[in-house]
PDB file of C-alpha atoms in Angstrom:
ATOM      1  CA  MET X  30      21.051  -8.105   4.746  1.00 61.00           C
ATOM      2  CA  ARG X  31      22.404 -11.662   4.756  1.00 64.00           C
ATOM      3  CA  SER X  32      25.025 -10.825   2.136  1.00 62.00           C
ATOM      4  CA  LEU X  33      26.207  -8.008   4.404  1.00 62.00           C
ATOM      5  CA  LEU X  34      26.399 -10.387   7.360  1.00 62.00           C
ATOM      6  CA  PHE X  35      28.539 -12.916   5.518  1.00 61.00           C
ATOM      7  CA  ALA X  36      30.751 -10.336   3.788  1.00 60.00           C
ATOM      8  CA  GLY X  37      31.529  -8.349   6.931  1.00 58.00           C
ATOM      9  CA  GLY X  38      30.762  -4.735   7.670  1.00 55.00           C
ATOM     10  CA  GLY X  39      33.986  -3.182   6.371  1.00 51.00           C
ATOM     11  CA  ARG X  40      33.637  -4.342   2.766  1.00 53.00           C
ATOM     12  CA  LYS X  41      31.400  -2.856   0.144  1.00 58.00           C
ATOM     13  CA  VAL X  42      28.836  -5.403  -0.987  1.00 54.00           C
ATOM     14  CA  HIS X  43      27.284  -4.728  -4.364  1.00 62.00           C
ATOM     15  CA  SER X  44      24.196  -6.882  -4.584  1.00 79.00           C
ATOM     16  CA  GLU X  45      22.524  -6.105  -7.882  1.00 85.00           C
ATOM     17  CA  PHE X  46      19.197  -6.983  -6.273  1.00 87.00           C
ATOM     18  CA  ALA X  47      19.377  -3.526  -4.684  1.00 89.00           C
ATOM     19  CA  LEU X  48      18.567  -2.179  -8.157  1.00 91.00           C
ATOM     20  CA  LEU X  49      15.062  -3.623  -7.734  1.00 90.00           C
ATOM     21  CA  CYS X  50      14.436  -1.638  -4.529  1.00 92.00           C
ATOM     22  CA  CYS X  51      11.866   1.143  -4.934  1.00 93.00           C
ATOM     23  CA  GLU X  52      12.860   2.686  -1.551  1.00 94.00           C
ATOM     24  CA  CYS X  53       9.321   2.545  -0.139  1.00 94.00           C
ATOM     25  CA  SER X  54      10.628   1.582   3.355  1.00 93.00           C
ATOM     26  CA  LEU X  55       8.136  -1.275   3.718  1.00 94.00           C
ATOM     27  CA  CYS X  56      11.008  -3.650   4.483  1.00 91.00           C
ATOM     28  CA  SER X  57      12.311  -1.372   7.241  1.00 91.00           C
ATOM     29  CA  LEU X  58       8.991  -0.303   8.738  1.00 90.00           C
ATOM     30  CA  TYR X  59       7.080  -3.585   8.496  1.00 91.00           C
ATOM     31  CA  SER X  60       8.842  -6.661   7.177  1.00 89.00           C
ATOM     32  CA  CYS X  61      12.200  -6.876   8.977  1.00 88.00           C
ATOM     33  CA  PRO X  62      11.779  -9.006  12.132  1.00 86.00           C
ATOM     34  CA  GLU X  63      15.086  -7.733  13.549  1.00 85.00           C
ATOM     35  CA  GLY X  64      14.180  -4.037  13.413  1.00 83.00           C
ATOM     36  CA  LEU X  65      17.015  -3.346  10.972  1.00 86.00           C
ATOM     37  CA  ASN X  66      16.951  -0.840   8.133  1.00 90.00           C
ATOM     38  CA  PRO X  67      17.294  -2.760   4.831  1.00 89.00           C
ATOM     39  CA  ARG X  68      16.171   0.286   2.854  1.00 92.00           C
ATOM     40  CA  GLU X  69      19.317   2.210   3.795  1.00 91.00           C
ATOM     41  CA  VAL X  70      21.470  -0.768   2.795  1.00 88.00           C
ATOM     42  CA  CYS X  71      19.781  -0.846  -0.622  1.00 89.00           C
ATOM     43  CA  VAL X  72      20.172   2.920  -1.043  1.00 92.00           C
ATOM     44  CA  SER X  73      23.872   2.626  -0.204  1.00 89.00           C
ATOM     45  CA  ALA X  74      24.330  -0.359  -2.545  1.00 88.00           C
ATOM     46  CA  LYS X  75      22.553   1.487  -5.368  1.00 91.00           C
ATOM     47  CA  SER X  76      24.858   4.455  -4.831  1.00 90.00           C
ATOM     48  CA  ASP X  77      27.926   2.203  -4.947  1.00 88.00           C
ATOM     49  CA  LEU X  78      26.624   0.456  -8.071  1.00 89.00           C
ATOM     50  CA  ARG X  79      25.985   3.847  -9.693  1.00 91.00           C
ATOM     51  CA  GLU X  80      29.637   4.784  -9.061  1.00 91.00           C
ATOM     52  CA  MET X  81      30.647   1.503 -10.732  1.00 89.00           C
ATOM     53  CA  LYS X  82      28.416   2.421 -13.721  1.00 93.00           C
ATOM     54  CA  VAL X  83      26.118  -0.567 -13.061  1.00 90.00           C
ATOM     55  CA  ASN X  84      22.429  -0.077 -13.766  1.00 90.00           C
ATOM     56  CA  PHE X  85      19.551  -2.440 -14.481  1.00 89.00           C
ATOM     57  CA  ARG X  86      20.183  -2.485 -18.223  1.00 89.00           C
ATOM     58  CA  ASN X  87      23.747  -3.781 -17.876  1.00 90.00           C
ATOM     59  CA  SER X  88      23.212  -5.926 -14.770  1.00 88.00           C
ATOM     60  CA  ALA X  89      22.837  -9.698 -14.561  1.00 86.00           C
ATOM     61  CA  LEU X  90      19.212  -9.139 -13.517  1.00 87.00           C
ATOM     62  CA  ASN X  91      18.294  -7.986 -17.012  1.00 87.00           C
ATOM     63  CA  THR X  92      17.660 -11.187 -18.936  1.00 87.00           C
ATOM     64  CA  GLY X  93      16.020  -9.374 -21.820  1.00 88.00           C
ATOM     65  CA  ALA X  94      12.762 -11.269 -21.278  1.00 90.00           C
ATOM     66  CA  ALA X  95       9.567  -9.510 -20.302  1.00 88.00           C
ATOM     67  CA  PRO X  96       9.164  -9.460 -16.517  1.00 84.00           C
ATOM     68  CA  VAL X  97       6.721 -11.993 -15.097  1.00 89.00           C
ATOM     69  CA  PRO X  98       5.146 -11.416 -11.671  1.00 90.00           C
ATOM     70  CA  HIS X  99       5.824 -13.966  -8.947  1.00 91.00           C
ATOM     71  CA  PRO X 100       3.033 -16.613  -8.775  1.00 95.00           C
ATOM     72  CA  VAL X 101       2.150 -15.727  -5.163  1.00 96.00           C
ATOM     73  CA  ARG X 102       2.416 -11.950  -5.605  1.00 92.00           C
ATOM     74  CA  ASP X 103      -1.166 -11.320  -4.495  1.00 92.00           C
ATOM     75  CA  GLU X 104      -0.667 -13.309  -1.285  1.00 92.00           C
ATOM     76  CA  ARG X 105       2.478 -11.327  -0.423  1.00 90.00           C
ATOM     77  CA  LYS X 106       0.773  -7.947  -0.366  1.00 92.00           C
ATOM     78  CA  VAL X 107       0.769  -6.242   3.027  1.00 93.00           C
ATOM     79  CA  PRO X 108      -2.695  -5.443   4.398  1.00 93.00           C
ATOM     80  CA  VAL X 109      -2.899  -1.685   4.899  1.00 92.00           C
ATOM     81  CA  SER X 110      -4.785  -2.145   8.179  1.00 92.00           C
ATOM     82  CA  LYS X 111      -1.888  -4.189   9.624  1.00 93.00           C
ATOM     83  CA  LEU X 112       0.663  -1.661   8.398  1.00 93.00           C
ATOM     84  CA  VAL X 113      -1.270   1.212   9.987  1.00 93.00           C
ATOM     85  CA  LYS X 114      -1.446  -0.706  13.277  1.00 93.00           C
ATOM     86  CA  ARG X 115       2.261  -1.648  13.247  1.00 91.00           C
ATOM     87  CA  LEU X 116       3.269   1.964  12.582  1.00 92.00           C
ATOM     88  CA  GLY X 117       1.169   3.116  15.534  1.00 93.00           C
ATOM     89  CA  LEU X 118      -1.129   5.206  13.377  1.00 94.00           C
ATOM     90  CA  ALA X 119      -4.408   3.389  14.125  1.00 93.00           C
ATOM     91  CA  GLU X 120      -5.528   5.988  16.671  1.00 93.00           C
ATOM     92  CA  TYR X 121      -5.279   8.692  13.985  1.00 92.00           C
ATOM     93  CA  ASN X 122      -7.301   6.708  11.447  1.00 86.00           C
ATOM     94  CA  ALA X 123     -10.639   8.397  12.075  1.00 88.00           C
ATOM     95  CA  ASP X 124     -13.204   9.922   9.787  1.00 90.00           C
ATOM     96  CA  ALA X 125     -12.996  13.687   9.776  1.00 88.00           C
ATOM     97  CA  PRO X 126     -16.175  15.665   9.250  1.00 90.00           C
ATOM     98  CA  TYR X 127     -16.359  17.732   6.099  1.00 88.00           C
ATOM     99  CA  LEU X 128     -16.746  21.383   6.944  1.00 87.00           C
ATOM    100  CA  GLU X 129     -18.222  23.538   4.252  1.00 87.00           C
ATOM    101  CA  HIS X 130     -16.841  27.024   4.499  1.00 86.00           C
ATOM    102  CA  GLY X 131     -17.011  29.615   1.819  1.00 85.00           C
ATOM    103  CA  TYR X 132     -13.409  30.785   1.693  1.00 88.00           C
ATOM    104  CA  LYS X 133     -13.107  33.384  -1.000  1.00 90.00           C
ATOM    105  CA  PRO X 134      -9.600  34.789  -1.418  1.00 95.00           C
ATOM    106  CA  ALA X 135      -9.366  38.491  -2.146  1.00 96.00           C
ATOM    107  CA  ARG X 136      -6.278  37.958  -4.287  1.00 97.00           C
ATOM    108  CA  VAL X 137      -4.477  35.041  -5.965  1.00 98.00           C
ATOM    109  CA  ARG X 138      -1.198  34.674  -7.804  1.00 98.00           C
ATOM    110  CA  ILE X 139      -1.212  32.243 -10.702  1.00 97.00           C
ATOM    111  CA  GLN X 140       2.333  30.959 -11.256  1.00 97.00           C
ATOM    112  CA  LEU X 141       3.348  30.909 -14.923  1.00 96.00           C
ATOM    113  CA  SER X 142       5.609  27.890 -14.405  1.00 93.00           C
ATOM    114  CA  GLN X 143       3.558  25.184 -12.672  1.00 90.00           C
ATOM    115  CA  HIS X 144       4.891  22.229 -14.593  1.00 85.00           C
ATOM    116  CA  ILE X 145       7.962  20.676 -16.170  1.00 86.00           C
ATOM    117  CA  GLY X 146       7.394  22.318 -19.544  1.00 88.00           C
ATOM    118  CA  VAL X 147       8.030  25.821 -20.817  1.00 93.00           C
ATOM    119  CA  PRO X 148       6.657  28.652 -18.642  1.00 94.00           C
ATOM    120  CA  CYS X 149       3.478  30.252 -19.965  1.00 95.00           C
ATOM    121  CA  SER X 150       3.272  33.718 -21.451  1.00 95.00           C
ATOM    122  CA  PRO X 151       0.561  36.022 -20.105  1.00 97.00           C
ATOM    123  CA  LYS X 152      -2.512  36.051 -22.319  1.00 96.00           C
ATOM    124  CA  VAL X 153      -4.176  38.906 -20.425  1.00 97.00           C
ATOM    125  CA  ALA X 154      -3.367  42.529 -19.604  1.00 97.00           C
ATOM    126  CA  VAL X 155      -3.383  44.506 -16.358  1.00 97.00           C
ATOM    127  CA  GLY X 156      -6.885  45.816 -15.661  1.00 97.00           C
ATOM    128  CA  GLN X 157      -8.606  43.121 -17.718  1.00 98.00           C
ATOM    129  CA  LYS X 158     -11.518  41.249 -16.104  1.00 98.00           C
ATOM    130  CA  VAL X 159     -11.351  37.450 -16.121  1.00 98.00           C
ATOM    131  CA  ALA X 160     -13.818  34.708 -15.260  1.00 98.00           C
ATOM    132  CA  LYS X 161     -13.037  31.737 -13.045  1.00 97.00           C
ATOM    133  CA  GLY X 162     -11.533  28.998 -15.247  1.00 97.00           C
ATOM    134  CA  GLU X 163     -10.528  31.361 -18.048  1.00 97.00           C
ATOM    135  CA  ALA X 164      -7.055  30.787 -19.531  1.00 97.00           C
ATOM    136  CA  VAL X 165      -4.723  33.583 -18.409  1.00 98.00           C
ATOM    137  CA  GLY X 166      -1.426  32.109 -19.633  1.00 96.00           C
ATOM    138  CA  ASP X 167      -0.636  30.144 -22.764  1.00 95.00           C
ATOM    139  CA  LEU X 168       2.350  28.877 -24.734  1.00 93.00           C
ATOM    140  CA  PRO X 169       3.199  28.342 -28.392  1.00 89.00           C
ATOM    141  CA  ALA X 170       1.808  25.207 -30.027  1.00 89.00           C
ATOM    142  CA  ASP X 171       5.318  23.908 -30.768  1.00 92.00           C
ATOM    143  CA  LYS X 172       6.367  24.002 -27.084  1.00 92.00           C
ATOM    144  CA  LEU X 173       5.683  21.445 -24.352  1.00 92.00           C
ATOM    145  CA  GLY X 174       3.641  22.700 -21.393  1.00 90.00           C
ATOM    146  CA  CYS X 175       0.145  23.545 -20.196  1.00 92.00           C
ATOM    147  CA  PRO X 176      -1.870  26.741 -20.109  1.00 94.00           C
ATOM    148  CA  VAL X 177      -2.765  28.232 -16.723  1.00 96.00           C
ATOM    149  CA  HIS X 178      -6.250  29.339 -15.727  1.00 97.00           C
ATOM    150  CA  ALA X 179      -7.815  31.833 -13.329  1.00 98.00           C
ATOM    151  CA  SER X 180      -8.865  30.223 -10.054  1.00 97.00           C
ATOM    152  CA  ILE X 181     -11.187  33.122  -9.188  1.00 97.00           C
ATOM    153  CA  ALA X 182     -13.177  35.708 -11.114  1.00 97.00           C
ATOM    154  CA  GLY X 183     -11.692  39.167 -10.869  1.00 97.00           C
ATOM    155  CA  LYS X 184      -9.451  41.818 -12.350  1.00 98.00           C
ATOM    156  CA  ILE X 185      -5.784  41.417 -13.323  1.00 98.00           C
ATOM    157  CA  SER X 186      -3.775  43.630 -10.967  1.00 98.00           C
ATOM    158  CA  ARG X 187      -0.171  42.647 -11.701  1.00 97.00           C
ATOM    159  CA  ILE X 188       1.783  40.669 -14.289  1.00 98.00           C
ATOM    160  CA  ASN X 189       5.470  39.781 -14.185  1.00 96.00           C
ATOM    161  CA  ASP X 190       7.686  36.977 -15.486  1.00 93.00           C
ATOM    162  CA  ARG X 191       6.763  34.656 -12.560  1.00 96.00           C
ATOM    163  CA  TYR X 192       3.043  35.132 -11.941  1.00 97.00           C
ATOM    164  CA  ILE X 193      -0.239  36.833 -12.792  1.00 98.00           C
ATOM    165  CA  GLU X 194      -2.069  38.417  -9.857  1.00 98.00           C
ATOM    166  CA  ILE X 195      -5.869  38.511  -9.843  1.00 98.00           C
ATOM    167  CA  GLU X 196      -7.918  40.532  -7.355  1.00 98.00           C
ATOM    168  CA  ALA X 197     -11.535  39.579  -6.760  1.00 94.00           C
TER     169      ALA X 197
END
């Protein structure tokens, strides 16, 4: 924020320290005493640096040495209770009672692509009965991904390239 002040608003300021910003908004929501939005400045600077093909690996911040935490890191942590109060959320911070209700869906659709990897292939057929927790979709051993499982016991009613439908 200070580098922006001294450089003037019309010029692009490319502080490489913006590369260290994780965009959590703590600086904007809690730390800035002026009520400014440093997060947006860092996001903008990171975008400008990206256009200039500057990243952490080729920046002056990368000394090649293993990173060492600041000696007073533990004392700089923000107490969650203070953050909740400053954000005006304290009145919502109440214990909610746990309500046990026996919701039993009549039908579920198990998506075959629930992850970054390869979509699963159905391992079951229409009309087949399955138990809760049983694998209903799998993939070849040489592919990256995870099998999918039945969330309820029931009968397979529909299979397509996107999901497997199970009726209780």
